[in-house]
JSON list of N, CA and C in Angstrom, two decimals:
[
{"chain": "A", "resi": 10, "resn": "UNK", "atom": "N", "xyz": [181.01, 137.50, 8.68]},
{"chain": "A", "resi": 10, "resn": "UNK", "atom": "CA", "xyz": [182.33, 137.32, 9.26]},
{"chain": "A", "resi": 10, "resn": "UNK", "atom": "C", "xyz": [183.31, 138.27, 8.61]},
{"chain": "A", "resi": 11, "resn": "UNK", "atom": "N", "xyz": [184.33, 138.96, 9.24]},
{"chain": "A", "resi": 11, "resn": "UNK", "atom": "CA", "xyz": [185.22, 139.40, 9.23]},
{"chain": "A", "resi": 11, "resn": "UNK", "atom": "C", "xyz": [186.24, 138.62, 7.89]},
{"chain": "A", "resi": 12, "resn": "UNK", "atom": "N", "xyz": [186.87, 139.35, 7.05]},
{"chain": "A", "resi": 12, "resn": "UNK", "atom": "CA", "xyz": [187.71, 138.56, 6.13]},
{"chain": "A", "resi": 12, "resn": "UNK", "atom": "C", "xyz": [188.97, 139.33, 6.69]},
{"chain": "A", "resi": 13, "resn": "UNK", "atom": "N", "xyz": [190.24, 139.16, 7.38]},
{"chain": "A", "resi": 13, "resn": "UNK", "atom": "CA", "xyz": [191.08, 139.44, 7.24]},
{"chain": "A", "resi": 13, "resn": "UNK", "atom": "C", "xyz": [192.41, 138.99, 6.73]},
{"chain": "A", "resi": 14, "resn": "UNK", "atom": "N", "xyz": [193.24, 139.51, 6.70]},
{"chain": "A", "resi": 14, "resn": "UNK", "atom": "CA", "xyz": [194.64, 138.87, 5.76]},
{"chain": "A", "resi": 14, "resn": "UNK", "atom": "C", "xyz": [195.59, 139.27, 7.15]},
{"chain": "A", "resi": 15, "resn": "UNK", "atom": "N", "xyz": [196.99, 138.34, 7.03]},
{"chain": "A", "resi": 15, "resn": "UNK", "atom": "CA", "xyz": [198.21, 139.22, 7.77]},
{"chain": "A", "resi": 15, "resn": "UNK", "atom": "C", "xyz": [198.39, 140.44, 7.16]},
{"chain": "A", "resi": 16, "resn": "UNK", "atom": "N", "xyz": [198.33, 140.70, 7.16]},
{"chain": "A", "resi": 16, "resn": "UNK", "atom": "CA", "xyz": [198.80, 142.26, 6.39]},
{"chain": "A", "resi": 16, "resn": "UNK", "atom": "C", "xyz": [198.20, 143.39, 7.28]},
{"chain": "A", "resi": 17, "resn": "UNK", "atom": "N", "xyz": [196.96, 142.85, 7.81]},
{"chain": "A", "resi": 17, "resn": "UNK", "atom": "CA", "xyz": [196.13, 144.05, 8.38]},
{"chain": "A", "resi": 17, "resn": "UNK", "atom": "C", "xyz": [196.69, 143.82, 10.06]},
{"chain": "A", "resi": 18, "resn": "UNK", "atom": "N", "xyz": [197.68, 142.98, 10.41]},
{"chain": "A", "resi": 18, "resn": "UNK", "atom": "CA", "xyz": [197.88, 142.95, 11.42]},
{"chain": "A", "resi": 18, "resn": "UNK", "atom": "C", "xyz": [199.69, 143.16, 12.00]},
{"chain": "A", "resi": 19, "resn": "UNK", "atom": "N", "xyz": [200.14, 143.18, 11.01]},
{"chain": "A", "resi": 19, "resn": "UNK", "atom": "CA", "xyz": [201.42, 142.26, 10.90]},
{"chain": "A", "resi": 19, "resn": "UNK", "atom": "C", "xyz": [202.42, 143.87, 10.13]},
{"chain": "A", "resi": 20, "resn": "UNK", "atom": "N", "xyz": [203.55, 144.03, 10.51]},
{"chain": "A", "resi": 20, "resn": "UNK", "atom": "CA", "xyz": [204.24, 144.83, 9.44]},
{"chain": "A", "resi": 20, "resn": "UNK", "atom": "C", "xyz": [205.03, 144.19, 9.11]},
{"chain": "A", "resi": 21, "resn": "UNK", "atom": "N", "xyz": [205.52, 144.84, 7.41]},
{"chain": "A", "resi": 21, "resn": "UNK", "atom": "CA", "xyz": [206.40, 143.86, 6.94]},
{"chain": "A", "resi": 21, "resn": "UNK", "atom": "C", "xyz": [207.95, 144.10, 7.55]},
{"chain": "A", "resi": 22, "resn": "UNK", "atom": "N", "xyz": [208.42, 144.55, 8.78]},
{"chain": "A", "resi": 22, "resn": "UNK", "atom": "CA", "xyz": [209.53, 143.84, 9.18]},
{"chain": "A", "resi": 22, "resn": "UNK", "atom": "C", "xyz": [209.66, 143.08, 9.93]},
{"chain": "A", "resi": 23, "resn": "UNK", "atom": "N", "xyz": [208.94, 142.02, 10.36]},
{"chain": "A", "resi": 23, "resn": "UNK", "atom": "CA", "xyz": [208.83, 141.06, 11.00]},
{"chain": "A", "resi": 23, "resn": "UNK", "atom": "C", "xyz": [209.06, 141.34, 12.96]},
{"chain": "A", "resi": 24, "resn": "UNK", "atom": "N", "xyz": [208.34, 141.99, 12.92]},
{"chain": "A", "resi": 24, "resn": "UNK", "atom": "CA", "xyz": [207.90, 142.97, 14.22]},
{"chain": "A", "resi": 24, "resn": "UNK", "atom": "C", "xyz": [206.53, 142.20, 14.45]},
{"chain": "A", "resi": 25, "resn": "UNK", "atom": "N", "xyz": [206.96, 141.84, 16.13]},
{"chain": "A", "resi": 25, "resn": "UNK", "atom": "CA", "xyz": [205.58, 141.36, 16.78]},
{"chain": "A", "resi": 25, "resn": "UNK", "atom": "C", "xyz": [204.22, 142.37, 16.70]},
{"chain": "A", "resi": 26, "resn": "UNK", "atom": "N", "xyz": [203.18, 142.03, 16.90]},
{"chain": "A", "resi": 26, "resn": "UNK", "atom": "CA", "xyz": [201.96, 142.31, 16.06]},
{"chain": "A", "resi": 26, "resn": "UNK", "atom": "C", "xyz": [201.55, 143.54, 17.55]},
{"chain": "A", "resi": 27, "resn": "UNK", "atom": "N", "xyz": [201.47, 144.77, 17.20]},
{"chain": "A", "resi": 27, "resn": "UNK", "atom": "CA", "xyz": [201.16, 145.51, 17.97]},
{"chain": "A", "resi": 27, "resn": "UNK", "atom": "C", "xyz": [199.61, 145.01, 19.11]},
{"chain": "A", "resi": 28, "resn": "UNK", "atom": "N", "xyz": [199.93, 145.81, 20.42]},
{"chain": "A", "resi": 28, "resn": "UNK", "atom": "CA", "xyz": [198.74, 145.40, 20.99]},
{"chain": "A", "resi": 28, "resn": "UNK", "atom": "C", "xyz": [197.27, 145.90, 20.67]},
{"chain": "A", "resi": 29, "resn": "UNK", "atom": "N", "xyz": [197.22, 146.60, 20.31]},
{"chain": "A", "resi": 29, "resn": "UNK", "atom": "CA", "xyz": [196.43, 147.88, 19.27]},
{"chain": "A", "resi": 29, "resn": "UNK", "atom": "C", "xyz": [195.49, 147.18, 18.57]},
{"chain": "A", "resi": 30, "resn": "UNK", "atom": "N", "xyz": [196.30, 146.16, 17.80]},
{"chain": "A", "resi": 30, "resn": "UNK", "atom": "CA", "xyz": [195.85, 144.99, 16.81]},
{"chain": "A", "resi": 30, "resn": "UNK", "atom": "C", "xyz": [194.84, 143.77, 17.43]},
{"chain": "A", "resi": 31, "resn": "UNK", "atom": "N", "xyz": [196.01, 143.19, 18.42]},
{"chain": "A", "resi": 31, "resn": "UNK", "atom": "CA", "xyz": [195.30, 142.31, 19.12]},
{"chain": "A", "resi": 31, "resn": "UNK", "atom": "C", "xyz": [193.76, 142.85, 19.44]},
{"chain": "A", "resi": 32, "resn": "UNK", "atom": "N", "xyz": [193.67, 143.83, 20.63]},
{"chain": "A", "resi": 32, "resn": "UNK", "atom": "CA", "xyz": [192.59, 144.37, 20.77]},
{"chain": "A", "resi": 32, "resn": "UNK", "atom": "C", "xyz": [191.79, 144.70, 20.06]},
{"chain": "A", "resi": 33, "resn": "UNK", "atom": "N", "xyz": [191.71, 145.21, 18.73]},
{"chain": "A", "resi": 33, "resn": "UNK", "atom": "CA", "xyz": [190.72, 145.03, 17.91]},
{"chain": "A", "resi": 33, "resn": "UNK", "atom": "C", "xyz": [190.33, 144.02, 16.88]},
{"chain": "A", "resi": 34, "resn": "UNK", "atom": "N", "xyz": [191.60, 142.95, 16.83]},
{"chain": "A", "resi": 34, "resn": "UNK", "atom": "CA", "xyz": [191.06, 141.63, 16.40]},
{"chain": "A", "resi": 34, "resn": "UNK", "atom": "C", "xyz": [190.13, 140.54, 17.62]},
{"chain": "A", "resi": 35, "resn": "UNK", "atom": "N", "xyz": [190.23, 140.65, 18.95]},
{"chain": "A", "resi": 35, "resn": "UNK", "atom": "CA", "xyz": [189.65, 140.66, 19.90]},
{"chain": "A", "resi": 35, "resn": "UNK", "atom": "C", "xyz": [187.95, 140.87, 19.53]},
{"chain": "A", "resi": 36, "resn": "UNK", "atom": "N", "xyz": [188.16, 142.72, 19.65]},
{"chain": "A", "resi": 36, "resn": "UNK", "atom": "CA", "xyz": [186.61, 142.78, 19.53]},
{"chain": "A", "resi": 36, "resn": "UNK", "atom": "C", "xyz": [186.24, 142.57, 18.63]},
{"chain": "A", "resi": 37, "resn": "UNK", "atom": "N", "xyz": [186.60, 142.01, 17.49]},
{"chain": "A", "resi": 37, "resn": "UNK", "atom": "CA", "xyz": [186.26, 141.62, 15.94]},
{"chain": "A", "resi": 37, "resn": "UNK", "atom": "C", "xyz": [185.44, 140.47, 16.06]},
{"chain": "A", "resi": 38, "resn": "UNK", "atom": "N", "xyz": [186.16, 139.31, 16.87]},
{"chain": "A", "resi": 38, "resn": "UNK", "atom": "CA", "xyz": [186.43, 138.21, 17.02]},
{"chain": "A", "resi": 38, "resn": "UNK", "atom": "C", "xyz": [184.65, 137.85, 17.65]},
{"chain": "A", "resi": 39, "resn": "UNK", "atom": "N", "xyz": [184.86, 138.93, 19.23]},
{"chain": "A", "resi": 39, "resn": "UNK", "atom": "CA", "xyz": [183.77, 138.42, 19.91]},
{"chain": "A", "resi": 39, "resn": "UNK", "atom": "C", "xyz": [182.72, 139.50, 19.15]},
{"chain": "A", "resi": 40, "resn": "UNK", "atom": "N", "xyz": [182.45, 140.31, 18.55]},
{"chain": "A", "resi": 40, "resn": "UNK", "atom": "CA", "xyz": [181.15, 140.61, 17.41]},
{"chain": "A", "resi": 40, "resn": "UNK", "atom": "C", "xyz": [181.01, 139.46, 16.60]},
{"chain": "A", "resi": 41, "resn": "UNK", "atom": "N", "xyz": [181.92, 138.80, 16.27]},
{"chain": "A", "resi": 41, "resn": "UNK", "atom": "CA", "xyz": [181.32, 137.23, 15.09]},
{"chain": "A", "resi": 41, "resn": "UNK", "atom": "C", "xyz": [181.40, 136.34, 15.53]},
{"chain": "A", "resi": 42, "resn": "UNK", "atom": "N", "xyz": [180.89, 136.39, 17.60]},
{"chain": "A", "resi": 42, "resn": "UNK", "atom": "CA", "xyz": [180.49, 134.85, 17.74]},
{"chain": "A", "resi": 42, "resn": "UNK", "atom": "C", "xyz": [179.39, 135.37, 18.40]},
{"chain": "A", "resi": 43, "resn": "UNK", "atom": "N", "xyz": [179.14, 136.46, 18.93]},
{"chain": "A", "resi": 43, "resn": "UNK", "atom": "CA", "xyz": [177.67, 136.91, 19.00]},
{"chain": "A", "resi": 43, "resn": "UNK", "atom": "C", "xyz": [176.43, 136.87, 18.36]},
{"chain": "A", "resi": 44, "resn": "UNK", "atom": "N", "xyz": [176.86, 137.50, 16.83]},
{"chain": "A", "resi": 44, "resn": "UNK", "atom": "CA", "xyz": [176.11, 137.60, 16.01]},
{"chain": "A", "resi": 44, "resn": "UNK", "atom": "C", "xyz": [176.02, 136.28, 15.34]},
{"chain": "A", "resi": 45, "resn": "UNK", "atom": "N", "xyz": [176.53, 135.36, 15.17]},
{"chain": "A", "resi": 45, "resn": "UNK", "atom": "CA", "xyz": [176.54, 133.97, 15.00]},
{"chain": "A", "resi": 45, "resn": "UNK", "atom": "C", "xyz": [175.70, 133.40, 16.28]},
{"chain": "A", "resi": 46, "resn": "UNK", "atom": "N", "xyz": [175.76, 133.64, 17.20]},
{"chain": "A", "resi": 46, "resn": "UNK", "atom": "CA", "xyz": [174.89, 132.97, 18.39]},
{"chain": "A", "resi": 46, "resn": "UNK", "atom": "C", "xyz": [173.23, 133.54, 17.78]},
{"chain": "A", "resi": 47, "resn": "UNK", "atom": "N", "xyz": [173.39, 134.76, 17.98]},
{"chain": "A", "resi": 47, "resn": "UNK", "atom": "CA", "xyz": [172.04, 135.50, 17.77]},
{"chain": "A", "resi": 47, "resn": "UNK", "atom": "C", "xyz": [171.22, 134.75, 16.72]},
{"chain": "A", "resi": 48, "resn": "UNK", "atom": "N", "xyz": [172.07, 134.59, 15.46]},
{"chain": "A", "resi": 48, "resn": "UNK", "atom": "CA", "xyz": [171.21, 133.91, 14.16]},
{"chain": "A", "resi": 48, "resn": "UNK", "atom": "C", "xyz": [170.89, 132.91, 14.28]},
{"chain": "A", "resi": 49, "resn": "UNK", "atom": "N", "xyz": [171.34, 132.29, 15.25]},
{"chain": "A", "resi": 49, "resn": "UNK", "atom": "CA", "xyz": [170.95, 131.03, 15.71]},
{"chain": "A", "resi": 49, "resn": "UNK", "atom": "C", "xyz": [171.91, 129.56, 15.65]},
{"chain": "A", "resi": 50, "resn": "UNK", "atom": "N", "xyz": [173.15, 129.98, 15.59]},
{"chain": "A", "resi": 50, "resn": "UNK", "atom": "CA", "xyz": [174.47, 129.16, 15.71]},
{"chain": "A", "resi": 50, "resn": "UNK", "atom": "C", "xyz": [174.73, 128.54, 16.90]},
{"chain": "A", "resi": 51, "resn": "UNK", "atom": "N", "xyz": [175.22, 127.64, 16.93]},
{"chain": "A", "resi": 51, "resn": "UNK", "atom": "CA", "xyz": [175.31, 126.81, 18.27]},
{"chain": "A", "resi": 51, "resn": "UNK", "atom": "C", "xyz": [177.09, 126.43, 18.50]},
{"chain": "A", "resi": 52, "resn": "UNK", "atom": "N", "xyz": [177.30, 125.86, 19.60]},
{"chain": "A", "resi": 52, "resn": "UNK", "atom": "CA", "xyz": [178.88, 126.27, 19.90]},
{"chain": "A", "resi": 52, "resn": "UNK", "atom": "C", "xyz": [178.96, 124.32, 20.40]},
{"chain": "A", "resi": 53, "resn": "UNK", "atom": "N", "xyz": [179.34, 123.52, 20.07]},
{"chain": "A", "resi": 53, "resn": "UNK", "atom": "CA", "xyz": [179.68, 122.23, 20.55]},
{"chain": "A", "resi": 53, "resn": "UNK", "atom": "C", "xyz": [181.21, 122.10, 20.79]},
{"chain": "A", "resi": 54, "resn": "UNK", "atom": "N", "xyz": [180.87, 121.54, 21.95]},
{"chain": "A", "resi": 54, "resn": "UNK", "atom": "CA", "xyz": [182.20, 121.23, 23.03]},
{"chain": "A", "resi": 54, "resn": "UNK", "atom": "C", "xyz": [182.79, 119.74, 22.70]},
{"chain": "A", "resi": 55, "resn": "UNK", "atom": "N", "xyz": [184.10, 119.97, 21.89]},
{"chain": "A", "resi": 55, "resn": "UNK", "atom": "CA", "xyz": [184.40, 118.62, 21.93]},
{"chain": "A", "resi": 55, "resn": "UNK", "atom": "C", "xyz": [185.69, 117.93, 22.79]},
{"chain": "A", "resi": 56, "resn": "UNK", "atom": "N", "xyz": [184.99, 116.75, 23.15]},
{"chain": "A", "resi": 56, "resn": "UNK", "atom": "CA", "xyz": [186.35, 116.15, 24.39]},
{"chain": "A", "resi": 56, "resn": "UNK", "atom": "C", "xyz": [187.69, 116.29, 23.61]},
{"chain": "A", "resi": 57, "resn": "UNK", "atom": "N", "xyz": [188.18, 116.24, 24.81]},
{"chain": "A", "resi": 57, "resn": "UNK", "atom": "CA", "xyz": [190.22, 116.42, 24.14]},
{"chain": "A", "resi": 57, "resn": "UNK", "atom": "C", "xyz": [190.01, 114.97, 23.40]},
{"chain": "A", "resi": 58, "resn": "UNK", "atom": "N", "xyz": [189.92, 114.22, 23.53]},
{"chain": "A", "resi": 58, "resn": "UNK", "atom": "CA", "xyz": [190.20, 112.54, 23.22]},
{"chain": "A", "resi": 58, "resn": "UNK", "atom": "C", "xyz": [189.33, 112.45, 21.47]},
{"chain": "A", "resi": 59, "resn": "UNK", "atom": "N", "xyz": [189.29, 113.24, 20.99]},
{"chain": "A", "resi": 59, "resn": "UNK", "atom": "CA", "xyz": [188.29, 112.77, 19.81]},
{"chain": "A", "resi": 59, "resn": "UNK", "atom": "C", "xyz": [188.75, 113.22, 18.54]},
{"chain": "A", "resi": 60, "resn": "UNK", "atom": "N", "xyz": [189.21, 112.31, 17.70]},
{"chain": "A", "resi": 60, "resn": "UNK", "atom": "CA", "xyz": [189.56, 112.82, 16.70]},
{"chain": "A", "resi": 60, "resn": "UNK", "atom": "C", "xyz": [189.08, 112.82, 15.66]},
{"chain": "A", "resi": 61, "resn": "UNK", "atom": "N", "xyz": [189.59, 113.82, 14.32]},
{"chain": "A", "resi": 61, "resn": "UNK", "atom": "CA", "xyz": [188.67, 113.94, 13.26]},
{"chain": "A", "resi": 61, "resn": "UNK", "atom": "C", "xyz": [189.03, 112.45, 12.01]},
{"chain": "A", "resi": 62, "resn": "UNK", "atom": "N", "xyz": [189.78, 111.90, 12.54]},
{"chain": "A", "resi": 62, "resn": "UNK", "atom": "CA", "xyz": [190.50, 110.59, 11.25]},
{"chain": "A", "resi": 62, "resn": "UNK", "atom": "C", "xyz": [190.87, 110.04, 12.59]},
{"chain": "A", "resi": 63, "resn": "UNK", "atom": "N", "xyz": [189.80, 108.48, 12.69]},
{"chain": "A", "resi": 63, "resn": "UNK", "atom": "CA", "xyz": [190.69, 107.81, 13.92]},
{"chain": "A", "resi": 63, "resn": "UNK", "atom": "C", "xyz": [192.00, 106.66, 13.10]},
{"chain": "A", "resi": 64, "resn": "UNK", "atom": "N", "xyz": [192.41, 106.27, 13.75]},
{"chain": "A", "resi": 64, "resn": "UNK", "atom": "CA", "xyz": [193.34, 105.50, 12.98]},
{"chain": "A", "resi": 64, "resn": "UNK", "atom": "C", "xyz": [193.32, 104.03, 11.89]},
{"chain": "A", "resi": 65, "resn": "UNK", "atom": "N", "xyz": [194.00, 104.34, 10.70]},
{"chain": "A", "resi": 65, "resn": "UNK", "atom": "CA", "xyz": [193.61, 102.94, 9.88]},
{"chain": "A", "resi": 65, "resn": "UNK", "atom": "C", "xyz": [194.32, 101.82, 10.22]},
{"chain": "A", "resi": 66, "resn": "UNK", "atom": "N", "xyz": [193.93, 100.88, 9.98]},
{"chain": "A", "resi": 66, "resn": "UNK", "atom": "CA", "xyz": [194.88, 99.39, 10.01]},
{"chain": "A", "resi": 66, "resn": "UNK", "atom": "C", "xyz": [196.22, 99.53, 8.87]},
{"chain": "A", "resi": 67, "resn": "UNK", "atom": "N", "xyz": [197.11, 99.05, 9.58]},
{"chain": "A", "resi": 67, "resn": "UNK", "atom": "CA", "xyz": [198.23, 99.32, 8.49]},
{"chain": "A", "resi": 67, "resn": "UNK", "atom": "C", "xyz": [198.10, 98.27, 7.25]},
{"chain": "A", "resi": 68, "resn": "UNK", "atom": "N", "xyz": [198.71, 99.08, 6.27]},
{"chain": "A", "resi": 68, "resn": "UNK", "atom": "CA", "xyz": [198.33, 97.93, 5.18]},
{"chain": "A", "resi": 68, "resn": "UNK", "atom": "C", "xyz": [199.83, 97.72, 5.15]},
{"chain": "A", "resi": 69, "resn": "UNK", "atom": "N", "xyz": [199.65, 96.22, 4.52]},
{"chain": "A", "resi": 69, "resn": "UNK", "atom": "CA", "xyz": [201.00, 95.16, 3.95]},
{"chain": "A", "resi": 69, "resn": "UNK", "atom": "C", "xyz": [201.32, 94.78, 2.89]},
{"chain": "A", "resi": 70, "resn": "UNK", "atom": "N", "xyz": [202.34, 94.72, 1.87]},
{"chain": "A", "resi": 70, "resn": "UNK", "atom": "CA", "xyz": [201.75, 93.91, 0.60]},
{"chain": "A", "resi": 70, "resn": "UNK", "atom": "C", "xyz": [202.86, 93.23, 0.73]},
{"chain": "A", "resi": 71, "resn": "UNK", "atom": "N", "xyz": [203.16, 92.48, 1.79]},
{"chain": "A", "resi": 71, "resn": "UNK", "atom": "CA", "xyz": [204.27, 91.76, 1.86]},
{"chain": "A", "resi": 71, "resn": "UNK", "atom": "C", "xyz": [203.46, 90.49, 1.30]},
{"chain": "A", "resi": 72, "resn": "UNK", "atom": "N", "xyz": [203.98, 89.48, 0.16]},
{"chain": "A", "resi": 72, "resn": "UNK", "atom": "CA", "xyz": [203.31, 88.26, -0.45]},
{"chain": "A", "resi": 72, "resn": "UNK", "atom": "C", "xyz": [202.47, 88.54, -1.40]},
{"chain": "A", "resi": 73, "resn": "UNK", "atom": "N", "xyz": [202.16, 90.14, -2.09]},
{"chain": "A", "resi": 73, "resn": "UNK", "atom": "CA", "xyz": [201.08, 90.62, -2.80]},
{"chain": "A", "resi": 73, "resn": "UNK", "atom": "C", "xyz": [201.68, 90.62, -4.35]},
{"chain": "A", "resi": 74, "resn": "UNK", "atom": "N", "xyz": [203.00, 90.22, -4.45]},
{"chain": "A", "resi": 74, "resn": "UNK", "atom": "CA", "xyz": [203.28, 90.02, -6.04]},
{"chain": "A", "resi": 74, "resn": "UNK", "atom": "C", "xyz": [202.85, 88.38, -6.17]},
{"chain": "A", "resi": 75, "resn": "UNK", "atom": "N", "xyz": [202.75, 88.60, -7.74]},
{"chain": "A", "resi": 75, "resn": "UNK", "atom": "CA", "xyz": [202.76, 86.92, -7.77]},
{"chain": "A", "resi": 75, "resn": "UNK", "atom": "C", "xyz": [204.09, 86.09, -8.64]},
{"chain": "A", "resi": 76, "resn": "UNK", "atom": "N", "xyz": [203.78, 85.08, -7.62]},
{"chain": "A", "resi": 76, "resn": "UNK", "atom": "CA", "xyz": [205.23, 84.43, -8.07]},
{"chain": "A", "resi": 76, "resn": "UNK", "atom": "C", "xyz": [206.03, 84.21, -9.55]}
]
């Protein structure tokens, strides 16, 4: 995989990221899901509805000192 930083994309005056860039972070992008397919990587599709932490029960300590 590709290691890049902002820096290699980005100038420092806060100037939108040339198209130049895009396009070769693009073909960057799709060379390291190819070659990840090829080695034998697999791609799983997950539903919108699924989350990674479903939700806890709220806790209370209302009555949790002692008298």
């Amino acid at each position: 995989m590709a290691n890049y930083n902002d820096k290699d994309f980005f100038s420092n005056d806060n100037q939108q990221p040339s198209r130049s860039s895009h396009v070769e972070l693009r073909a960057q992008l799709e060379s390291d899901i190819e070659n990840f397919l090829k080695a034998g990587g697999a791609v799983t599709v997950v539903e919108p509805n699924v989350m990674a932490d479903p939700p806890k029960k709220p806790e209370t300590k209302y009555g949790s000192r002692p008298i």
